[in-house]
Coordinates of C-alpha atoms in Angstrom, one line a residue:
M1 CA -75.1 18.5 146.6
S2 CA -76.4 17.8 143.1
L3 CA -74.8 19.5 140.2
T4 CA -76.7 21.9 138.0
L5 CA -77.1 21.0 134.3
E6 CA -74.6 23.7 133.4
E7 CA -72.0 22.4 135.9
R8 CA -72.5 18.8 134.8
S9 CA -72.1 19.9 131.1
E10 CA -68.9 21.8 131.9
A11 CA -67.5 18.7 133.8
L12 CA -68.3 16.4 130.9
A13 CA -66.9 18.9 128.3
A14 CA -63.6 19.1 130.3
A15 CA -63.5 15.3 130.5
V16 CA -64.0 14.9 126.8
D17 CA -61.4 17.6 126.0
A18 CA -58.9 15.9 128.2
G19 CA -59.6 12.5 126.6
D20 CA -59.8 13.6 123.0
G21 CA -57.6 11.3 120.9
R22 CA -57.6 8.5 123.6
L23 CA -61.3 8.0 124.2
P24 CA -63.2 6.0 121.5
P25 CA -64.1 8.4 118.7
A26 CA -67.8 7.4 118.7
L27 CA -68.0 8.2 122.4
V28 CA -66.3 11.6 121.9
D29 CA -68.6 12.5 119.0
G30 CA -71.7 11.4 120.9
A31 CA -70.7 13.3 124.0
R32 CA -70.1 16.5 122.0
A33 CA -73.3 16.1 120.1
L34 CA -75.1 15.7 123.5
L35 CA -73.4 18.8 124.9
L36 CA -74.5 20.8 121.9
R37 CA -78.0 19.4 122.2
V38 CA -78.1 20.3 125.9
A39 CA -76.8 23.8 125.3
E40 CA -79.4 24.3 122.6
R41 CA -82.3 23.0 124.8
V42 CA -81.2 25.1 127.7
G43 CA -81.2 28.2 125.5
L44 CA -84.7 27.6 124.4
S45 CA -88.0 28.0 126.3
S46 CA -87.8 26.8 129.9
E47 CA -91.5 27.4 130.3
H48 CA -92.4 24.4 128.0
T49 CA -92.1 20.7 128.7
V50 CA -91.7 18.4 125.7
V51 CA -93.6 15.1 126.2
A52 CA -93.2 12.6 123.4
L53 CA -95.5 9.7 122.7
A54 CA -93.3 7.0 121.2
G55 CA -94.2 3.5 120.1
A56 CA -94.5 0.9 117.5
T57 CA -96.9 0.6 114.5
G58 CA -100.5 0.1 115.7
S59 CA -99.7 0.9 119.4
G60 CA -102.3 3.7 119.3
K61 CA -100.1 6.8 119.9
S62 CA -102.2 9.1 117.9
S63 CA -105.4 7.9 119.6
L64 CA -103.8 8.4 123.0
L65 CA -102.8 11.9 122.1
N66 CA -106.4 12.7 121.1
A67 CA -107.6 11.2 124.4
L68 CA -105.1 13.3 126.4
V69 CA -106.0 16.6 124.9
G70 CA -109.7 15.8 124.6
M71 CA -110.1 16.4 120.9
D72 CA -109.3 14.7 117.6
L73 CA -106.1 16.5 116.4
A74 CA -104.0 13.5 115.2
E75 CA -105.1 11.2 112.4
T76 CA -105.6 7.6 113.4
G77 CA -105.6 4.5 111.3
V78 CA -106.6 0.9 111.8
Q79 CA -104.9 -1.0 109.0
R80 CA -101.8 1.1 108.4
P81 CA -99.7 3.7 110.2
T82 CA -100.7 7.2 109.6
T83 CA -97.9 9.2 111.4
S84 CA -95.0 9.7 109.1
H85 CA -94.2 13.2 110.4
A86 CA -94.3 14.2 114.0
L87 CA -97.3 16.3 115.3
A88 CA -97.0 18.8 118.1
V89 CA -99.8 20.0 120.3
V90 CA -99.0 23.1 122.3
V91 CA -101.1 23.9 125.3
A92 CA -101.2 27.7 125.8
A93 CA -102.5 29.7 128.8
D94 CA -105.1 31.7 127.0
D95 CA -106.7 32.4 123.6
E96 CA -104.3 35.3 123.0
G97 CA -101.4 32.9 123.0
A98 CA -103.3 30.5 120.7
R99 CA -104.4 33.0 118.1
D100 CA -104.0 31.7 114.6
A101 CA -102.5 28.4 115.9
T102 CA -105.1 25.8 115.0
R103 CA -103.3 25.0 111.7
R104 CA -102.3 21.5 110.6
A105 CA -99.3 20.7 108.4
S106 CA -98.4 24.4 108.4
P107 CA -95.8 25.3 105.7
R108 CA -94.5 28.0 108.1
P109 CA -92.4 26.9 111.1
D110 CA -93.3 30.0 113.1
T111 CA -97.0 29.5 113.6
A112 CA -96.7 28.4 117.2
P113 CA -97.1 31.2 119.7
G114 CA -94.5 32.9 121.8
A115 CA -91.2 31.3 122.9
V116 CA -92.4 27.8 121.9
G117 CA -91.8 28.6 118.2
P118 CA -88.0 28.4 118.3
L119 CA -88.4 25.2 120.4
L120 CA -90.5 23.6 117.8
D121 CA -88.1 24.7 115.1
W122 CA -85.3 23.0 117.0
L123 CA -87.4 19.9 117.2
E124 CA -88.0 20.2 113.5
V125 CA -91.8 19.7 113.9
D126 CA -93.8 21.5 111.3
R127 CA -97.3 20.0 112.0
R128 CA -98.5 22.1 114.9
H129 CA -101.7 22.7 116.8
T130 CA -102.2 25.0 119.7
V131 CA -104.9 24.5 122.3
V132 CA -105.9 26.4 125.4
A133 CA -105.8 25.1 128.9
S134 CA -109.5 24.8 130.0
R135 CA -109.6 24.5 133.7
E136 CA -107.5 24.7 136.9
V137 CA -104.8 22.1 137.1
G138 CA -102.7 21.7 140.1
G139 CA -101.9 25.2 141.4
G140 CA -102.5 27.1 138.2
S141 CA -105.8 28.6 137.1
H142 CA -106.3 28.7 133.4
R143 CA -110.0 28.9 132.6
R144 CA -111.7 29.0 129.2
R145 CA -112.5 32.4 127.9
S146 CA -115.6 33.3 125.9
D147 CA -113.4 33.7 122.9
R148 CA -113.6 30.5 120.9
R149 CA -110.9 31.1 118.3
A150 CA -108.9 28.2 119.5
P151 CA -109.9 24.7 120.8
T152 CA -109.3 23.9 124.5
A153 CA -107.6 21.0 126.1
G154 CA -109.1 18.8 128.8
T155 CA -107.1 19.1 132.0
V156 CA -103.6 19.4 130.7
P157 CA -101.8 22.6 131.9
P158 CA -100.2 25.3 129.8
G159 CA -96.6 24.8 128.9
L160 CA -97.1 21.3 127.5
V161 CA -95.7 20.4 124.1
L162 CA -97.1 17.0 123.3
L163 CA -95.5 15.2 120.4
D164 CA -97.0 12.3 118.4
L165 CA -93.9 10.6 117.0
P166 CA -93.6 8.4 113.9
D167 CA -93.4 4.7 114.5
H168 CA -90.0 3.5 115.7
D169 CA -90.5 0.3 113.8
S170 CA -91.6 1.9 110.6
V171 CA -90.5 0.2 107.3
V172 CA -89.7 3.7 106.1
V173 CA -86.1 4.5 107.3
Q174 CA -86.7 8.3 107.3
N175 CA -89.7 7.8 109.7
R176 CA -87.5 5.8 112.1
F177 CA -84.8 8.5 111.9
R178 CA -87.3 11.2 112.8
A179 CA -88.6 9.2 115.7
E180 CA -85.1 8.5 117.1
R181 CA -84.1 12.2 116.8
L182 CA -87.1 13.3 118.8
V183 CA -86.7 10.6 121.4
D184 CA -83.2 12.1 122.0
R185 CA -84.7 15.6 122.3
A186 CA -87.9 15.1 124.3
D187 CA -88.0 15.9 128.0
L188 CA -90.4 13.2 129.0
L189 CA -90.8 9.9 127.1
V190 CA -94.1 8.1 127.1
W191 CA -93.6 4.7 125.5
V192 CA -96.9 3.5 124.2
V193 CA -97.0 -0.3 124.0
D194 CA -99.8 -2.7 123.2
P195 CA -100.5 -6.2 124.6
Q196 CA -99.1 -7.8 121.4
K197 CA -95.8 -6.0 121.1
Y198 CA -94.9 -4.9 124.6
A199 CA -92.1 -7.5 124.7
D200 CA -90.8 -6.7 121.3
A201 CA -87.0 -7.2 121.3
A202 CA -86.4 -4.1 119.1
L203 CA -88.1 -1.9 121.6
H204 CA -86.2 -3.2 124.6
E205 CA -82.7 -3.7 123.0
R206 CA -82.6 -0.6 120.8
Y207 CA -84.4 1.9 122.9
L208 CA -85.3 1.1 126.5
R209 CA -81.9 -0.4 127.4
T210 CA -80.2 2.8 126.2
L211 CA -82.3 4.8 128.7
V212 CA -80.7 3.3 131.8
G213 CA -80.7 6.0 134.5
H214 CA -83.6 7.8 132.9
D215 CA -86.3 6.2 135.1
D216 CA -87.7 9.6 136.2
V217 CA -88.4 10.6 132.6
V218 CA -89.7 7.3 131.2
V219 CA -93.4 6.3 131.4
L220 CA -94.5 2.9 130.0
A221 CA -98.2 3.1 129.0
L222 CA -99.9 -0.2 128.1
N223 CA -102.5 0.9 125.6
Q224 CA -105.5 -1.0 124.4
A225 CA -106.0 -2.4 128.0
D226 CA -109.7 -2.6 127.2
R227 CA -109.0 -5.7 125.1
L228 CA -107.8 -7.6 128.2
S229 CA -109.6 -8.7 131.3
A230 CA -108.5 -7.2 134.6
A231 CA -106.4 -10.3 135.5
E232 CA -104.8 -10.3 132.1
A233 CA -104.1 -6.6 132.2
D234 CA -102.4 -7.0 135.7
A235 CA -100.4 -9.9 134.4
V236 CA -99.2 -8.0 131.3
L237 CA -98.3 -5.0 133.4
A238 CA -96.3 -7.2 135.8
D239 CA -94.4 -8.7 132.9
L240 CA -93.8 -5.2 131.4
R241 CA -92.4 -4.1 134.8
R242 CA -90.2 -7.2 134.9
L243 CA -88.9 -6.5 131.4
A244 CA -88.3 -2.8 132.2
A245 CA -86.3 -3.9 135.3
L246 CA -84.2 -6.2 133.1
D247 CA -83.6 -3.2 130.9
G248 CA -82.3 -1.2 133.9
L249 CA -85.5 0.9 134.3
T250 CA -86.5 -0.3 137.7
R251 CA -88.2 2.9 138.7
A252 CA -89.9 3.7 135.4
R253 CA -93.7 4.3 135.9
T254 CA -96.0 1.8 134.2
L255 CA -99.8 2.0 133.8
A256 CA -102.6 0.6 131.7
V257 CA -104.6 2.9 129.5
S258 CA -107.2 2.7 126.8
A259 CA -107.5 5.5 124.4
R260 CA -110.9 4.1 123.3
T261 CA -112.6 3.8 126.7
G262 CA -110.6 6.4 128.6
E263 CA -109.3 3.9 131.2
G264 CA -106.1 5.2 132.8
V265 CA -106.0 8.3 130.6
D266 CA -106.7 10.6 133.6
A267 CA -103.8 8.9 135.5
L268 CA -101.5 9.4 132.5
R269 CA -102.7 13.0 132.1
G270 CA -101.9 13.6 135.8
L271 CA -98.3 12.3 135.3
V272 CA -97.9 14.7 132.4
A273 CA -99.5 17.6 134.2
Q274 CA -97.3 17.0 137.2
A275 CA -94.2 17.0 135.0
V276 CA -95.2 20.2 133.3
E277 CA -96.0 22.0 136.6
R278 CA -92.8 21.0 138.3
R279 CA -90.7 21.9 135.3
E280 CA -88.0 19.4 136.4
V281 CA -88.1 16.8 133.7
T282 CA -85.9 18.8 131.3
T283 CA -83.1 18.9 133.9
Q284 CA -83.8 15.3 134.8
R285 CA -83.8 14.1 131.2
Y286 CA -80.6 15.9 130.1
G287 CA -79.0 15.3 133.5
A288 CA -79.5 11.6 133.0
D289 CA -78.2 11.8 129.4
L290 CA -75.1 13.6 130.7
R291 CA -74.6 11.1 133.5
A292 CA -74.9 8.1 131.1
V293 CA -72.3 9.5 128.8
A294 CA -70.0 10.5 131.7
E295 CA -70.3 7.0 133.1
A296 CA -69.2 5.6 129.7
V297 CA -66.2 8.0 129.8
V298 CA -65.3 6.8 133.3
R299 CA -65.4 3.2 132.0
A300 CA -63.3 4.1 129.0
C301 CA -60.7 5.6 131.4
G302 CA -60.2 2.4 133.3
E303 CA -59.7 1.9 137.0
P304 CA -57.1 4.1 138.7
T305 CA -54.0 2.0 139.8
P306 CA -50.8 3.1 141.5
S307 CA -48.2 4.2 138.9
R308 CA -44.9 2.3 138.8
A309 CA -43.1 5.0 136.9
R310 CA -40.8 6.0 139.7
A311 CA -39.5 2.5 140.1
S312 CA -38.7 2.2 136.4
T313 CA -37.1 5.7 136.0
D314 CA -33.7 4.4 137.1
T315 CA -33.9 1.6 134.6
L316 CA -34.8 4.1 131.9
L317 CA -31.9 6.4 132.7
D318 CA -29.5 3.4 132.8
A319 CA -30.6 2.4 129.3
L320 CA -30.3 6.0 128.0
E321 CA -26.9 6.3 129.5
D322 CA -25.7 3.2 127.6
A323 CA -27.3 4.5 124.4
A324 CA -25.6 7.9 124.9
G325 CA -22.1 6.2 125.4
V326 CA -21.8 7.5 129.0
P327 CA -19.6 4.6 130.1
T328 CA -17.2 5.4 127.2
V329 CA -17.1 9.0 128.2
V330 CA -16.6 8.3 131.9
D331 CA -13.6 6.0 131.0
A332 CA -12.2 8.8 128.8
V333 CA -12.6 11.3 131.6
R334 CA -10.6 9.0 133.9
R335 CA -7.8 8.5 131.4
S336 CA -7.7 12.1 130.5
A337 CA -7.5 13.2 134.1
V338 CA -4.5 10.8 134.6
R339 CA -2.8 12.1 131.5
Q340 CA -3.2 15.8 132.6
A341 CA -1.9 15.0 136.1
R342 CA 1.1 13.2 134.8
A343 CA 1.8 16.0 132.4
R344 CA 2.0 18.4 135.3
T345 CA 3.4 16.3 138.2
G346 CA 5.7 13.8 136.5
W347 CA 9.5 14.0 136.5
P348 CA 10.2 17.1 134.4
P349 CA 12.8 15.4 132.0
V350 CA 10.2 12.8 130.9
R351 CA 6.9 14.4 131.6
W352 CA 6.7 15.6 128.0
L353 CA 6.2 12.0 127.0
A354 CA 2.8 12.1 128.6
R355 CA 1.9 15.0 126.4
L356 CA 2.6 13.0 123.3
R357 CA -0.2 10.6 124.2
P358 CA -3.5 11.7 122.6
D359 CA -6.1 13.1 124.9
P360 CA -9.0 10.6 125.1
L361 CA -11.6 13.5 125.6
R362 CA -10.2 15.4 122.7
R363 CA -10.5 12.4 120.4
L364 CA -14.1 12.3 121.4
R365 CA -14.4 16.1 120.8
L366 CA -15.2 16.5 124.5
A367 CA -12.2 18.5 125.6
P368 CA -13.1 21.5 127.8
R369 CA -14.4 24.4 125.7
P370 CA -16.4 27.6 126.1
E371 CA -20.1 27.0 126.8
R372 CA -21.2 28.7 123.6
Q373 CA -19.0 26.5 121.6
A374 CA -20.2 23.5 123.4
E375 CA -23.8 24.3 122.4
L376 CA -22.8 23.9 118.7
T377 CA -20.5 20.9 119.0
R378 CA -21.3 17.3 118.5
T379 CA -19.3 14.5 119.9
S380 CA -17.3 11.9 118.0
L381 CA -18.8 9.1 120.0
P382 CA -19.6 6.0 117.9
A383 CA -23.3 5.6 117.3
A384 CA -25.0 3.3 119.7
G385 CA -25.2 -0.3 118.4
P386 CA -28.3 -2.3 117.9
G387 CA -28.1 -3.7 121.5
P388 CA -28.1 -0.4 123.4
R389 CA -30.7 1.1 121.0
A390 CA -33.0 -1.8 121.5
L391 CA -32.5 -1.6 125.2
A392 CA -33.3 2.1 125.2
A393 CA -36.4 1.7 123.1
T394 CA -37.6 -1.2 125.3
A395 CA -36.9 0.9 128.5
V396 CA -39.0 3.8 127.0
R397 CA -41.9 1.4 126.2
E398 CA -41.8 -0.2 129.6
H399 CA -41.6 3.2 131.4
A400 CA -44.7 4.3 129.4
R401 CA -46.4 1.1 130.4
D402 CA -45.5 1.6 134.1
A403 CA -46.4 5.3 134.0
L404 CA -49.9 4.5 132.8
A405 CA -50.4 1.2 134.7
G406 CA -53.9 0.0 134.5
A407 CA -54.9 2.6 131.8
P408 CA -56.7 1.3 128.7
D409 CA -54.6 0.4 125.7
A410 CA -55.7 3.5 123.8
W411 CA -54.2 5.7 126.4
V412 CA -51.0 3.7 126.5
L413 CA -50.7 3.7 122.7
A414 CA -51.4 7.5 122.7
A415 CA -48.7 8.0 125.3
R416 CA -46.2 6.1 123.3
A417 CA -47.1 8.0 120.2
S418 CA -46.5 11.3 122.1
L419 CA -42.9 10.3 122.7
D420 CA -40.3 11.6 120.2
V421 CA -38.1 8.6 120.5
A422 CA -36.4 9.4 117.1
A423 CA -35.0 12.6 118.6
L424 CA -33.4 10.8 121.6
P425 CA -30.0 10.0 119.9
D426 CA -29.2 13.5 118.8
A427 CA -30.6 15.0 122.1
L428 CA -28.4 12.6 124.1
D429 CA -25.3 13.3 122.0
H430 CA -25.8 17.1 122.4
A431 CA -26.4 16.7 126.1
V432 CA -23.1 14.8 126.5
A433 CA -21.3 17.4 124.4
R434 CA -22.4 20.3 126.5
T435 CA -21.8 18.6 129.9
P436 CA -18.6 19.9 131.7
L437 CA -16.4 16.9 132.3
L438 CA -13.1 18.2 133.8
P439 CA -12.2 21.5 135.4
E440 CA -10.5 23.8 133.0
R441 CA -7.9 25.0 135.6
P442 CA -5.2 22.6 137.0
V443 CA -5.8 21.2 140.5
W444 CA -3.9 23.1 143.2
W445 CA -1.8 20.2 144.2
W446 CA -0.7 19.7 140.6
R447 CA 0.9 23.1 140.7
A448 CA 2.4 22.6 144.1
L449 CA 3.9 19.2 143.2
G450 CA 5.1 20.5 139.9
A451 CA 7.0 23.4 141.7
V452 CA 8.6 20.8 144.0
Q453 CA 9.6 18.7 141.0
W454 CA 11.3 21.7 139.4
A455 CA 13.1 22.5 142.6
L456 CA 14.4 18.9 142.9
L457 CA 15.4 19.0 139.3
A458 CA 17.3 22.3 139.9
A459 CA 19.0 20.7 142.9
A460 CA 20.0 17.7 140.8
L461 CA 21.4 20.0 138.1
V462 CA 23.3 22.0 140.7
G463 CA 24.8 18.8 142.1
G464 CA 25.6 17.6 138.6
L465 CA 27.3 20.8 137.6
W466 CA 29.2 20.9 141.0
L467 CA 30.5 17.4 140.4
A468 CA 31.4 18.2 136.8
G469 CA 33.4 21.2 138.0
L470 CA 35.2 19.1 140.6
A471 CA 36.0 16.6 137.9
L472 CA 37.3 19.3 135.6
L473 CA 39.6 20.6 138.3
A474 CA 40.9 17.2 139.0
Y475 CA 41.6 16.6 135.4
L476 CA 43.5 19.8 135.2
R477 CA 45.4 18.9 138.4
L478 CA 44.3 22.1 140.0
D479 CA 43.7 22.4 143.7
E480 CA 40.1 21.3 144.5
P481 CA 38.2 23.4 146.9
V482 CA 36.9 21.9 150.1
T483 CA 33.7 20.1 149.4
P484 CA 31.2 20.0 152.2
V485 CA 29.8 16.7 153.3
W486 CA 26.1 16.2 154.0
G487 CA 25.7 13.1 155.9
P488 CA 27.4 10.1 154.4
A489 CA 28.2 11.8 151.0
P490 CA 29.5 15.0 149.6
A491 CA 27.1 17.8 149.1
P492 CA 27.1 17.7 145.2
T493 CA 26.5 14.0 145.3
V494 CA 23.6 14.4 147.7
L495 CA 22.1 17.1 145.5
L496 CA 22.4 15.1 142.3
V497 CA 21.4 11.7 143.5
G498 CA 18.9 13.0 146.1
G499 CA 17.3 15.3 143.5
V500 CA 16.9 12.5 140.9
L501 CA 15.7 9.9 143.4
A502 CA 13.3 12.3 145.2
G503 CA 11.9 13.5 141.8
V504 CA 11.3 10.0 140.6
L505 CA 9.7 9.0 143.9
L506 CA 7.6 12.1 143.9
A507 CA 6.5 11.4 140.3
A508 CA 5.4 7.9 141.4
L509 CA 3.4 9.3 144.3
G510 CA 1.9 11.9 142.0
A511 CA 0.9 9.2 139.5
L512 CA -0.8 7.2 142.3
A513 CA -2.6 10.4 143.5
A514 CA -3.5 11.1 139.9
H515 CA -5.2 7.7 139.5
V516 CA -7.2 8.3 142.8
G517 CA -8.2 11.8 141.7
A518 CA -9.0 10.6 138.2
R519 CA -11.5 8.1 139.6
R520 CA -13.1 10.7 141.7
R521 CA -13.4 13.1 138.8
A522 CA -14.8 10.3 136.6
R523 CA -17.5 9.7 139.3
A524 CA -18.3 13.4 139.4
A525 CA -18.4 13.5 135.6
R526 CA -20.8 10.5 135.6
R527 CA -23.1 12.3 138.0
R528 CA -23.2 15.4 135.7
L529 CA -23.7 13.2 132.6
R530 CA -26.6 11.4 134.3
A531 CA -28.1 14.7 135.2
S532 CA -27.8 15.7 131.5
V533 CA -29.3 12.4 130.4
R534 CA -32.1 12.9 132.9
E535 CA -32.8 16.3 131.5
V536 CA -33.2 14.8 128.0
A537 CA -35.4 12.0 129.4
Q538 CA -37.5 14.6 131.3
R539 CA -38.1 16.6 128.2
L540 CA -38.7 13.8 125.7
V541 CA -40.1 11.0 127.8
L542 CA -41.0 11.9 131.4
D543 CA -42.8 15.2 130.8
P544 CA -44.9 13.9 127.8
L545 CA -45.9 10.8 129.9
A546 CA -46.7 13.0 132.8
A547 CA -48.9 15.1 130.6
Q548 CA -50.7 12.0 129.3
L549 CA -51.2 10.8 132.9
D550 CA -52.5 14.2 134.0
A551 CA -54.9 14.1 131.1
L552 CA -56.1 10.7 132.1
T553 CA -56.5 11.7 135.7
R554 CA -58.3 14.9 134.7
C555 CA -60.6 13.0 132.3
R556 CA -61.5 10.4 134.9
S557 CA -62.1 12.9 137.7
E558 CA -64.2 15.3 135.6
A559 CA -66.2 12.4 134.2
T560 CA -66.7 11.1 137.7
R561 CA -67.9 14.5 138.7
A562 CA -70.3 14.7 135.8
A563 CA -71.6 11.2 136.6
A564 CA -72.3 12.0 140.2
R565 CA -75.9 11.8 141.3

């Protein structure tokens, strides 16, 4: 289903907005100027069709206009061009609509009747004539009335606004500018060429080739055909069609005319009348303009290719981890966990020695702290060296390249510019600082093992005191009480030696378990640190790149929709 002009305009506007800053500035400016022009034209009279006669100096545009309307309204010249300002001929339905309209070079822009006045103001055409449709054309009946206050056209229907444009090859720059502006605003373009200049490079390269896709609203009229024989006229027309096909206008209508003899004028008038009666050329013209710009936007977006961003995300995170000092922190977590375990499960008489060793996490200002305090604390990690920083910057660039794989350079550069790489070091440091690394409460088996250690120490002390008491009694030569024997040795000896040996052995087992648990806690801390690093990467790298990729996808899809036929 074909899009309406409004839907096509909305799609192109959405594409341009999505690609603003990445699409070529000239393309964006041209698209927005076209959208404004379309909106202005749609808001003006839909009952009138603007047909422009464009051509080079001496091609006979003015003569052909006079022949089409059946009266001499445009000045003609033989030795020099006479059209420096555009002339508009408005065909009205009756004399009432044409009252006071047969004025030439009017100083007032509002002399045209009805709704066509604002249209002519928009076209910036001050030289205006209004004529009355004289007879039935197609399905409409517009017959001359007895009132002769306005001239009547031949067989052109009401609703026609026929423009005689300045020469597009005029030596006066202002004349060329006026012609080009009206070429952009006309609904139907009739390019008037002559046998001498029909192959002029300026005509084809500067104008006709820019109208690719506008075949339905382009007519090539070979004027002055009376100067050629029938065979010559056919040969020139065939060559004109060939050149038009090379310009991309394979379906543009071509015909031979002669403003002097009237040859082909009726056929051209019929094409114009058909366009006016169908009232489709405005939509066709501006629809073709919108499609052409939309196709340029699609080309500027490049071909869609599969994104390789997911595959490079791990590489990016690895590089950011190195830049954030995560390996240093993980090692500090492991050593801190061992220190804490030894301080709680070691042999009580010497466990205080473990407390004398500095806490690796505290030295990095990463010791467990309340969450609110963590939000305000920075680490004491050394700044990343040139190597890790370079690796991180390279990883960010490569990830941007992979995320927008196949996109034009302008999109890739814009994506890189959207990344706040300078904020990464502080953001990563803050992320590490607020990541919980070790549990604040001791592990349950630490408490259990510590209680056993104290019990063994108490047993050893009891045995030692018992032996000391026995030794004191022996020294005083007092009767010793009966000492129980536990196994191969007396009870106090078992308590002393067994308590010490068991405490030392249990401390060694606790140290082994502490190392195993520390490695497990280090792995858990690394997972949490990676999640924090990923959060920073998501905010400063992945999300901005996703937004750029979404904008590219939206720009391409909306432009493709606007370019659909």
